[in-house]
Amino acid sequence: DAKTTQPPSMDCAEGRAANLPCNHSTISGNEYVYWYRQIHSQGPQYIIHGLKNNETNEMASLIITEDRKSSTLILPHATLRDTAVYYCIVRASGGYQKVTFGTGTKLQVIP
Amino acid sequence: GAVVSQHPSRVICKSGTSVKIECRSLDFQATTMFWYRQFPKQSLMLMATSNEGSKATYEQGVEKDKFLINHASLTLSTLTVTSAHPEDSSFYICSASKDRGYGYTFGSGTRLTVV
């Protein structure tokens, strides 16, 4: 799996958009970008994934650059419950590929 | 949606004893499950891949005789920490895929404390 680089921590004001960046400059053509988050003392929760097009679901939006070397997860209106560690992972989809976690970004939403 | 259940959520055991952690896929069959370990303020570290009906595949540096994995059915994988020591105290998490590896669901984790 391609390696990812994320800032170790970020703050965001409650109600504002949280933009979490991820660099994955060695991503391969068949690798997807996945985002998970882990709230303290819980298992990781899937957020969103994409290959090359921007994606949106009820939780977040994913913006992938045209060269696919970086992406941004957007939480449009951050709440205190969004405080968590966010992990960006790149991997091939299907075939029970292992999910390997990097260090992630600790997002602190501030009232 | 896919649900993965772990039990127990918390366990305290004495040093030298063994502890079994269960991971169940509640609404789907999982031929493959993954086990992770997470120390405080660290990321998840993959320990092993659990395969139904066959031996687990362990990551480098993980002692297979200490962390016994059994995947006897399509909905249950167990991790047994044998002869536990305080350094085995950690947060253990399993995951499984409902759709052949396209998406993964994680259990809620088991907090193991060895005293």
Coordinates of N, CA and C in Angstrom, one line a residue:
Chain A
D1 N 0.8 -1.2 0.0 CA 0.0 0.0 0.0 C 0.9 1.2 0.0
A2 N 0.4 2.3 -0.7 CA 1.1 3.5 -0.7 C 1.1 4.2 0.7
K3 N 2.2 4.9 0.9 CA 2.3 5.6 2.2 C 1.6 6.9 2.2
T4 N 1.0 7.3 3.3 CA 0.3 8.6 3.4 C 1.0 9.5 4.4
T5 N 0.8 10.8 4.3 CA 1.4 11.8 5.2 C 0.2 12.7 5.6
Q6 N 0.0 12.8 6.9 CA -1.0 13.7 7.4 C -0.4 14.6 8.5
P7 N -1.0 15.8 8.7 CA -0.5 16.6 9.8 C -0.9 15.9 11.1
P8 N -0.1 16.0 12.2 CA -0.5 15.3 13.4 C -1.7 15.8 14.1
S9 N -1.9 17.1 14.0 CA -3.1 17.6 14.7 C -3.6 18.9 14.0
M10 N -4.9 19.1 14.3 CA -5.6 20.3 13.7 C -6.7 20.7 14.7
D11 N -7.0 22.0 14.7 CA -8.1 22.5 15.5 C -9.1 23.1 14.5
C12 N -10.4 23.0 14.9 CA -11.5 23.6 14.1 C -12.6 24.1 15.0
A13 N -13.1 25.3 14.6 CA -14.2 25.9 15.4 C -15.5 25.1 15.1
E14 N -16.2 24.9 16.2 CA -17.5 24.3 16.0 C -18.4 25.0 15.0
G15 N -19.0 24.3 14.1 CA -19.9 24.9 13.1 C -19.1 25.3 11.8
R16 N -17.8 25.3 11.9 CA -17.0 25.6 10.7 C -16.7 24.3 9.9
A17 N -16.2 24.5 8.7 CA -15.8 23.3 7.9 C -14.4 22.9 8.4
A18 N -14.2 21.6 8.5 CA -12.9 21.1 8.9 C -12.3 20.5 7.6
N19 N -11.1 20.9 7.2 CA -10.5 20.4 6.0 C -9.2 19.7 6.4
L20 N -9.2 18.4 6.2 CA -8.1 17.5 6.6 C -7.3 17.1 5.4
P21 N -6.1 17.5 5.3 CA -5.3 17.1 4.1 C -4.6 15.8 4.3
C22 N -4.3 15.2 3.1 CA -3.5 13.9 3.1 C -2.7 13.9 1.8
N23 N -1.4 13.6 2.0 CA -0.5 13.4 0.8 C -0.3 11.9 0.6
H24 N -0.4 11.5 -0.7 CA -0.2 10.1 -1.0 C 0.5 10.1 -2.4
S25 N 1.7 10.7 -2.5 CA 2.3 10.9 -3.8 C 2.7 9.6 -4.5
T26 N 2.8 8.5 -3.8 CA 3.2 7.2 -4.5 C 2.0 6.3 -4.8
I27 N 0.8 6.9 -4.8 CA -0.4 6.1 -5.0 C -0.4 5.5 -6.4
S28 N -0.8 4.2 -6.4 CA -0.9 3.5 -7.7 C -2.2 3.7 -8.4
G29 N -2.3 3.4 -9.6 CA -3.5 3.6 -10.4 C -4.7 2.8 -9.9
N30 N -4.5 1.7 -9.3 CA -5.6 0.9 -8.8 C -5.9 1.1 -7.3
E31 N -5.3 2.0 -6.7 CA -5.5 2.3 -5.3 C -6.5 3.4 -5.0
Y32 N -7.3 3.1 -4.1 CA -8.4 4.0 -3.6 C -7.9 4.8 -2.4
V33 N -8.5 5.9 -2.2 CA -8.2 6.7 -1.0 C -9.4 6.5 0.0
Y34 N -9.1 6.0 1.2 CA -10.1 5.7 2.2 C -9.9 6.7 3.4
W35 N -10.9 7.1 4.0 CA -10.8 7.8 5.3 C -11.6 7.1 6.3
Y36 N -11.0 7.0 7.5 CA -11.6 6.4 8.7 C -11.4 7.4 9.8
R37 N -12.2 7.3 10.8 CA -11.9 8.1 12.0 C -12.1 7.2 13.3
Q38 N -11.4 7.6 14.3 CA -11.5 6.8 15.6 C -11.7 7.8 16.7
I39 N -12.9 7.7 17.3 CA -13.2 8.4 18.4 C -12.6 7.7 19.6
H40 N -12.2 8.4 20.6 CA -11.4 7.9 21.7 C -12.0 6.6 22.3
S41 N -11.2 5.5 22.4 CA -11.6 4.2 22.9 C -12.7 3.5 22.2
Q42 N -12.8 3.8 20.9 CA -13.7 3.1 20.1 C -13.0 2.5 18.8
G43 N -13.6 1.6 18.1 CA -13.0 1.1 16.9 C -13.1 2.1 15.8
P44 N -12.3 2.1 14.8 CA -12.4 3.0 13.6 C -13.7 2.9 12.9
Q45 N -14.1 4.1 12.4 CA -15.4 4.2 11.7 C -15.1 4.6 10.3
Y46 N -15.7 3.9 9.3 CA -15.5 4.3 7.9 C -16.2 5.6 7.6
I47 N -15.6 6.5 6.9 CA -16.2 7.8 6.5 C -16.5 7.8 5.0
I48 N -15.5 7.6 4.2 CA -15.7 7.8 2.7 C -14.5 7.3 2.0
H49 N -14.7 7.0 0.7 CA -13.6 6.6 -0.1 C -13.8 7.0 -1.5
G50 N -12.7 7.1 -2.3 CA -12.8 7.5 -3.7 C -11.6 7.0 -4.5
L51 N -11.7 7.0 -5.8 CA -10.6 6.6 -6.7 C -10.0 7.9 -7.3
K52 N -10.8 8.6 -8.1 CA -10.3 9.8 -8.7 C -11.3 11.0 -8.7
N53 N -12.6 10.6 -8.7 CA -13.6 11.7 -8.7 C -13.9 12.1 -7.2
N54 N -14.3 13.3 -7.1 CA -14.7 13.8 -5.8 C -16.0 13.0 -5.3
E55 N -16.0 12.8 -4.0 CA -17.1 12.0 -3.5 C -17.8 12.8 -2.3
T56 N -19.1 12.6 -2.2 CA -19.8 13.2 -1.0 C -20.8 12.2 -0.5
N57 N -20.9 12.1 0.8 CA -21.9 11.3 1.5 C -22.5 12.1 2.6
E58 N -23.3 11.5 3.4 CA -23.9 12.2 4.5 C -23.0 12.7 5.6
M59 N -21.8 12.1 5.6 CA -20.8 12.5 6.7 C -19.8 13.5 6.2
A60 N -19.3 13.4 4.9 CA -18.2 14.2 4.5 C -18.1 14.3 3.0
S61 N -17.2 15.1 2.6 CA -16.8 15.2 1.1 C -15.3 14.8 1.0
L62 N -15.0 14.2 -0.1 CA -13.6 13.9 -0.4 C -13.2 14.5 -1.7
I63 N -12.2 15.3 -1.6 CA -11.6 16.0 -2.8 C -10.3 15.4 -3.1
I64 N -10.2 14.8 -4.3 CA -8.9 14.2 -4.7 C -8.3 15.1 -5.9
T65 N -7.1 15.4 -5.8 CA -6.5 16.2 -6.8 C -6.4 15.4 -8.2
E66 N -6.3 16.2 -9.2 CA -6.3 15.5 -10.5 C -5.1 14.5 -10.7
D67 N -4.0 14.8 -10.1 CA -2.8 13.9 -10.2 C -2.9 12.8 -9.2
R68 N -3.9 12.8 -8.3 CA -4.2 11.8 -7.3 C -3.1 11.8 -6.2
K69 N -2.3 12.7 -6.2 CA -1.2 12.7 -5.2 C -1.6 13.2 -3.8
S70 N -2.7 13.8 -3.7 CA -3.2 14.3 -2.4 C -4.7 14.4 -2.4
S71 N -5.2 14.5 -1.2 CA -6.7 14.6 -1.1 C -7.0 15.4 0.2
T72 N -8.3 15.8 0.2 CA -8.7 16.5 1.4 C -10.1 16.0 1.8
L73 N -10.2 15.7 3.1 CA -11.5 15.3 3.7 C -12.1 16.6 4.2
I74 N -13.4 16.8 3.9 CA -14.1 18.0 4.4 C -15.3 17.6 5.2
L75 N -15.3 18.0 6.5 CA -16.5 17.9 7.3 C -17.1 19.3 7.2
P76 N -18.3 19.4 6.6 CA -18.8 20.7 6.3 C -19.2 21.6 7.5
H77 N -19.7 21.0 8.5 CA -20.1 21.7 9.7 C -19.7 20.9 10.9
A78 N -18.4 21.1 11.4 CA -17.9 20.3 12.4 C -18.6 20.5 13.7
T79 N -18.9 19.4 14.4 CA -19.5 19.4 15.8 C -18.5 18.9 16.8
L80 N -18.8 19.0 18.0 CA -17.9 18.5 19.1 C -17.7 17.0 18.9
R81 N -18.7 16.3 18.5 CA -18.7 14.9 18.3 C -17.7 14.4 17.2
D82 N -17.3 15.4 16.4 CA -16.3 15.1 15.3 C -14.9 15.0 15.8
T83 N -14.7 15.4 17.1 CA -13.3 15.3 17.6 C -12.9 13.9 17.6
A84 N -11.8 13.6 16.9 CA -11.4 12.2 16.7 C -10.0 12.2 16.0
V85 N -9.4 11.0 15.9 CA -8.3 10.9 15.0 C -8.7 10.4 13.6
Y86 N -8.3 11.1 12.6 CA -8.7 10.8 11.3 C -7.6 10.2 10.5
Y87 N -7.9 9.0 9.9 CA -6.8 8.3 9.2 C -7.1 8.3 7.7
C88 N -6.1 8.6 6.9 CA -6.2 8.5 5.4 C -5.4 7.3 5.0
I89 N -6.0 6.5 4.3 CA -5.4 5.2 3.9 C -5.6 5.0 2.4
V90 N -4.5 4.6 1.7 CA -4.6 4.2 0.3 C -4.4 2.7 0.1
R91 N -5.3 2.1 -0.6 CA -5.1 0.7 -0.8 C -5.9 0.2 -2.0
A92 N -5.5 -0.9 -2.6 CA -6.3 -1.5 -3.6 C -7.7 -1.9 -3.0
S93 N -8.7 -1.9 -3.8 CA -10.0 -2.2 -3.3 C -10.3 -3.7 -3.6
G94 N -11.0 -4.4 -2.7 CA -11.4 -5.8 -3.0 C -10.2 -6.7 -2.7
G95 N -10.5 -8.0 -2.7 CA -9.5 -9.0 -2.5 C -8.9 -9.1 -1.1
Y96 N -9.7 -8.5 -0.1 CA -9.3 -8.6 1.3 C -7.9 -8.1 1.5
Q97 N -7.6 -6.9 0.9 CA -6.3 -6.3 1.1 C -6.2 -5.8 2.6
K98 N -5.1 -5.9 3.2 CA -4.9 -5.5 4.5 C -5.1 -3.9 4.6
V99 N -5.7 -3.5 5.7 CA -5.8 -2.1 6.0 C -4.7 -1.7 7.0
T100 N -3.8 -0.9 6.6 CA -2.6 -0.5 7.4 C -2.8 1.0 7.8
F101 N -2.8 1.3 9.0 CA -3.0 2.6 9.5 C -1.7 3.4 9.7
G102 N -1.7 4.6 9.3 CA -0.6 5.5 9.6 C -0.9 6.2 11.0
T103 N -0.3 7.4 11.2 CA -0.4 8.1 12.5 C -1.7 8.9 12.5
G104 N -2.3 9.3 11.4 CA -3.5 10.1 11.4 C -3.4 11.5 11.9
T105 N -4.5 12.2 11.8 CA -4.6 13.6 12.3 C -5.6 13.7 13.4
K106 N -5.1 14.2 14.5 CA -6.0 14.4 15.7 C -6.7 15.7 15.5
L107 N -8.0 15.6 15.2 CA -8.9 16.8 15.0 C -9.6 17.2 16.3
Q108 N -9.3 18.4 16.8 CA -10.0 18.9 18.0 C -11.0 20.0 17.5
V109 N -12.3 19.7 17.8 CA -13.3 20.7 17.5 C -13.5 21.5 18.7
I110 N -13.4 22.8 18.6 CA -13.4 23.7 19.7 C -14.7 24.5 19.8
P111 N -15.4 24.5 21.0 CA -16.7 25.2 21.1 C -16.5 26.7 20.8
Chain B
G1 N -26.6 -2.3 7.5 CA -25.2 -2.3 7.3 C -24.5 -3.4 8.0
A2 N -23.2 -3.5 7.7 CA -22.4 -4.5 8.3 C -22.1 -4.2 9.8
V3 N -22.2 -5.2 10.7 CA -22.0 -5.0 12.1 C -21.0 -6.0 12.6
V4 N -20.0 -5.6 13.3 CA -18.9 -6.4 13.9 C -19.0 -6.2 15.4
S5 N -19.2 -7.3 16.1 CA -19.3 -7.2 17.5 C -18.1 -7.8 18.2
Q6 N -17.5 -7.2 19.2 CA -16.4 -7.7 20.0 C -16.9 -7.9 21.4
H7 N -16.3 -9.0 22.0 CA -16.7 -9.3 23.4 C -15.5 -9.9 24.1
P8 N -15.1 -9.5 25.3 CA -15.7 -8.5 26.1 C -15.2 -7.1 25.6
S9 N -15.8 -6.0 26.1 CA -15.3 -4.7 25.8 C -14.2 -4.3 26.7
R10 N -14.2 -4.9 27.9 CA -13.1 -4.6 28.9 C -12.8 -5.9 29.6
V11 N -11.6 -6.2 29.9 CA -11.2 -7.4 30.7 C -10.0 -7.1 31.5
I12 N -10.0 -7.5 32.7 CA -8.8 -7.4 33.6 C -8.4 -8.8 34.0
C13 N -7.2 -9.1 33.8 CA -6.7 -10.5 34.1 C -5.4 -10.4 34.9
K14 N -5.2 -11.5 35.6 CA -3.9 -11.6 36.3 C -2.8 -12.1 35.4
S15 N -1.6 -11.6 35.7 CA -0.4 -12.0 35.0 C -0.3 -13.5 35.0
G16 N 0.0 -14.1 33.8 CA 0.2 -15.5 33.7 C -1.0 -16.3 33.2
T17 N -2.2 -15.6 33.2 CA -3.4 -16.3 32.8 C -3.7 -16.0 31.3
S18 N -4.6 -16.6 30.7 CA -5.0 -16.4 29.3 C -6.3 -15.8 29.2
V19 N -6.5 -15.0 28.2 CA -7.7 -14.3 27.9 C -8.2 -14.5 26.5
K20 N -9.5 -14.7 26.3 CA -10.0 -14.9 25.0 C -10.9 -13.7 24.6
I21 N -10.7 -13.2 23.4 CA -11.5 -12.1 22.9 C -12.2 -12.6 21.6
E22 N -13.5 -12.3 21.6 CA -14.3 -12.8 20.4 C -14.7 -11.7 19.5
C23 N -14.7 -12.0 18.2 CA -15.0 -11.1 17.2 C -16.1 -11.7 16.3
R24 N -17.3 -11.2 16.2 CA -18.4 -11.8 15.5 C -18.9 -10.8 14.4
S25 N -19.1 -11.4 13.2 CA -19.8 -10.6 12.2 C -21.3 -11.0 12.3
L26 N -22.1 -10.0 12.6 CA -23.5 -10.2 13.1 C -24.4 -10.5 11.9
D27 N -24.2 -9.8 10.8 CA -25.2 -9.9 9.7 C -24.6 -10.2 8.4
F28 N -23.4 -10.8 8.4 CA -22.8 -11.3 7.2 C -21.7 -12.3 7.5
Q29 N -21.3 -13.0 6.5 CA -20.3 -14.0 6.7 C -18.9 -13.4 6.3
A30 N -17.9 -13.7 7.2 CA -16.6 -13.2 7.0 C -15.6 -14.3 6.9
T31 N -15.1 -14.5 5.7 CA -14.0 -15.6 5.6 C -12.7 -15.0 6.1
T32 N -12.5 -13.7 6.1 CA -11.3 -13.1 6.5 C -11.6 -12.0 7.6
M33 N -10.9 -12.0 8.6 CA -10.9 -11.0 9.7 C -9.5 -10.6 10.0
F34 N -9.4 -9.4 10.5 CA -8.1 -8.8 10.9 C -8.1 -8.5 12.4
W35 N -7.0 -8.7 13.0 CA -6.8 -8.3 14.4 C -5.7 -7.2 14.5
Y36 N -6.1 -6.2 15.3 CA -5.2 -5.1 15.5 C -4.9 -4.9 17.0
R37 N -3.8 -4.2 17.3 CA -3.5 -3.9 18.7 C -3.2 -2.4 18.7
Q38 N -3.6 -1.7 19.7 CA -3.3 -0.2 19.8 C -2.9 0.1 21.2
F39 N -1.7 0.7 21.3 CA -1.2 1.2 22.6 C -1.6 2.6 22.7
P40 N -1.7 3.1 24.0 CA -2.1 4.5 24.2 C -1.4 5.5 23.3
K41 N -2.1 6.4 22.7 CA -1.6 7.5 21.9 C -0.9 7.0 20.7
Q42 N -1.1 5.8 20.3 CA -0.5 5.3 19.1 C -1.5 4.8 18.1
S43 N -1.1 4.6 16.9 CA -2.0 4.1 15.8 C -2.3 2.6 16.0
L44 N -3.2 2.1 15.2 CA -3.5 0.7 15.2 C -2.4 0.0 14.5
M45 N -2.0 -1.1 15.1 CA -1.0 -2.0 14.5 C -1.6 -3.3 14.1
L46 N -1.5 -3.7 12.8 CA -2.0 -5.0 12.4 C -1.2 -6.1 13.0
M47 N -1.9 -7.0 13.6 CA -1.3 -8.2 14.2 C -1.3 -9.4 13.3
A48 N -2.5 -9.7 12.8 CA -2.7 -10.9 12.0 C -3.9 -10.9 11.2
T49 N -3.9 -11.8 10.2 CA -5.1 -12.0 9.3 C -5.7 -13.3 9.7
S50 N -6.9 -13.3 10.0 CA -7.6 -14.6 10.4 C -8.4 -15.1 9.3
N51 N -8.1 -16.4 8.9 CA -8.8 -17.0 7.8 C -9.6 -18.2 8.2
E52 N -10.9 -18.2 7.8 CA -11.8 -19.2 8.2 C -11.3 -20.6 7.7
G53 N -11.2 -21.5 8.6 CA -10.8 -22.9 8.2 C -9.3 -23.1 7.9
S54 N -8.5 -22.1 8.2 CA -7.1 -22.3 8.0 C -6.3 -21.5 9.0
K55 N -5.0 -21.6 8.9 CA -4.2 -20.9 9.9 C -4.1 -19.4 9.7
A56 N -4.0 -18.7 10.8 CA -3.9 -17.3 10.6 C -2.5 -16.9 10.1
T57 N -2.5 -15.7 9.5 CA -1.2 -15.2 9.0 C -0.8 -14.0 9.9
Y58 N 0.4 -14.1 10.5 CA 0.8 -13.2 11.5 C 1.8 -12.1 10.9
E59 N 1.7 -10.9 11.3 CA 2.6 -9.9 10.9 C 4.0 -10.1 11.6
Q60 N 5.0 -9.6 10.9 CA 6.3 -9.7 11.4 C 6.4 -9.2 12.9
G61 N 7.0 -10.0 13.7 CA 7.2 -9.5 15.1 C 6.1 -9.9 16.0
V62 N 5.0 -10.5 15.5 CA 3.9 -10.9 16.4 C 4.1 -12.4 16.7
E63 N 4.1 -12.7 18.0 CA 4.3 -14.1 18.4 C 3.1 -15.0 18.2
K64 N 3.1 -15.9 17.3 CA 1.9 -16.7 17.0 C 1.5 -17.6 18.2
D65 N 2.5 -18.0 19.0 CA 2.2 -18.9 20.1 C 1.7 -18.1 21.3
K66 N 1.8 -16.8 21.3 CA 1.3 -16.0 22.4 C -0.1 -15.5 22.0
F67 N -0.3 -15.2 20.8 CA -1.6 -14.7 20.3 C -2.2 -15.7 19.4
L68 N -3.0 -16.6 20.0 CA -3.6 -17.7 19.3 C -4.9 -17.2 18.6
I69 N -5.0 -17.4 17.3 CA -6.2 -17.0 16.6 C -6.9 -18.2 16.0
N70 N -8.2 -18.3 16.3 CA -9.0 -19.4 15.8 C -10.2 -18.8 15.0
H71 N -10.4 -19.2 13.8 CA -11.5 -18.7 13.0 C -12.3 -19.9 12.5
A72 N -13.1 -20.5 13.4 CA -13.7 -21.8 13.2 C -15.0 -21.7 12.4
S73 N -15.6 -20.5 12.3 CA -16.8 -20.4 11.6 C -16.8 -19.1 10.7
L74 N -17.7 -19.0 9.9 CA -17.8 -17.8 9.0 C -18.2 -16.5 9.7
T75 N -18.6 -16.6 11.0 CA -19.0 -15.4 11.7 C -18.2 -15.2 13.0
L76 N -17.2 -16.0 13.3 CA -16.6 -15.9 14.5 C -15.1 -16.1 14.4
S77 N -14.3 -15.2 14.9 CA -12.9 -15.3 15.1 C -12.5 -15.0 16.5
T78 N -11.6 -15.8 17.1 CA -11.2 -15.5 18.5 C -9.7 -15.3 18.6
L79 N -9.3 -14.4 19.5 CA -7.9 -14.1 19.7 C -7.7 -14.4 21.2
T80 N -6.8 -15.3 21.5 CA -6.5 -15.7 22.8 C -5.1 -15.2 23.1
V81 N -5.0 -14.4 24.2 CA -3.7 -13.9 24.6 C -3.2 -14.9 25.7
T82 N -2.2 -15.7 25.4 CA -1.8 -16.7 26.4 C -0.7 -16.2 27.3
S83 N -0.7 -16.7 28.6 CA 0.2 -16.3 29.6 C 0.5 -14.7 29.5
A84 N -0.6 -14.1 29.7 CA -0.6 -12.6 29.6 C 0.4 -11.9 30.6
H85 N 1.0 -10.9 30.2 CA 1.9 -10.1 31.0 C 1.4 -8.6 30.9
P86 N 1.8 -7.8 31.9 CA 1.4 -6.4 31.9 C 1.7 -5.7 30.5
E87 N 2.8 -6.1 29.9 CA 3.1 -5.4 28.6 C 2.1 -5.8 27.5
D88 N 1.3 -6.8 27.7 CA 0.2 -7.1 26.7 C -1.0 -6.3 26.9
S89 N -1.0 -5.5 28.0 CA -2.2 -4.6 28.2 C -2.3 -3.6 27.0
S90 N -3.4 -3.6 26.4 CA -3.6 -2.8 25.2 C -5.1 -2.8 24.8
F91 N -5.4 -2.1 23.7 CA -6.7 -2.1 23.1 C -6.6 -3.0 21.8
Y92 N -7.4 -4.0 21.8 CA -7.4 -5.0 20.7 C -8.7 -4.8 19.9
I93 N -8.5 -4.7 18.6 CA -9.6 -4.4 17.7 C -9.6 -5.4 16.5
C94 N -10.8 -5.8 16.1 CA -10.9 -6.7 15.0 C -11.7 -6.0 13.9
S95 N -11.5 -6.5 12.7 CA -12.3 -5.9 11.5 C -12.7 -7.0 10.6
A96 N -13.7 -6.8 9.8 CA -14.1 -7.8 8.8 C -14.8 -7.1 7.6
S97 N -14.8 -7.7 6.5 CA -15.4 -7.1 5.3 C -16.6 -7.9 4.9
K98 N -17.7 -7.2 4.6 CA -18.9 -7.8 4.2 C -18.9 -8.1 2.6
D99 N -18.1 -7.3 2.0 CA -18.1 -7.2 0.5 C -16.8 -7.5 -0.1
R100 N -16.2 -8.6 0.3 CA -15.0 -9.1 -0.3 C -13.8 -8.1 -0.3
G101 N -13.8 -7.3 0.8 CA -12.6 -6.5 0.9 C -12.8 -5.1 0.4
Y102 N -14.0 -4.8 -0.1 CA -14.2 -3.4 -0.6 C -14.4 -2.4 0.5
G103 N -14.9 -2.9 1.6 CA -15.1 -2.0 2.7 C -14.9 -2.8 4.0
Y104 N -14.4 -2.2 5.0 CA -14.2 -2.9 6.3 C -15.0 -2.3 7.4
T105 N -15.5 -3.1 8.3 CA -16.2 -2.7 9.5 C -15.3 -3.1 10.7
F106 N -15.2 -2.2 11.6 CA -14.4 -2.5 12.8 C -15.2 -2.8 14.0
G107 N -14.8 -3.7 14.9 CA -15.4 -3.9 16.1 C -15.2 -2.7 17.1
S108 N -15.8 -2.7 18.2 CA -15.7 -1.6 19.1 C -14.5 -1.7 20.0
G109 N -13.8 -2.8 19.9 CA -12.5 -2.9 20.6 C -12.7 -3.6 22.0
T110 N -11.6 -4.1 22.5 CA -11.5 -4.8 23.8 C -10.3 -4.2 24.5
R111 N -10.6 -3.6 25.7 CA -9.5 -3.0 26.5 C -9.0 -4.1 27.5
L112 N -7.8 -4.6 27.2 CA -7.2 -5.6 28.1 C -6.2 -5.0 29.1
T113 N -6.4 -5.3 30.4 CA -5.5 -4.8 31.4 C -5.0 -6.0 32.1
V114 N -3.7 -6.2 32.1 CA -3.1 -7.3 32.8 C -2.4 -6.8 34.1
V115 N -2.8 -7.4 35.2 CA -2.3 -6.9 36.5 C -1.4 -7.9 37.2

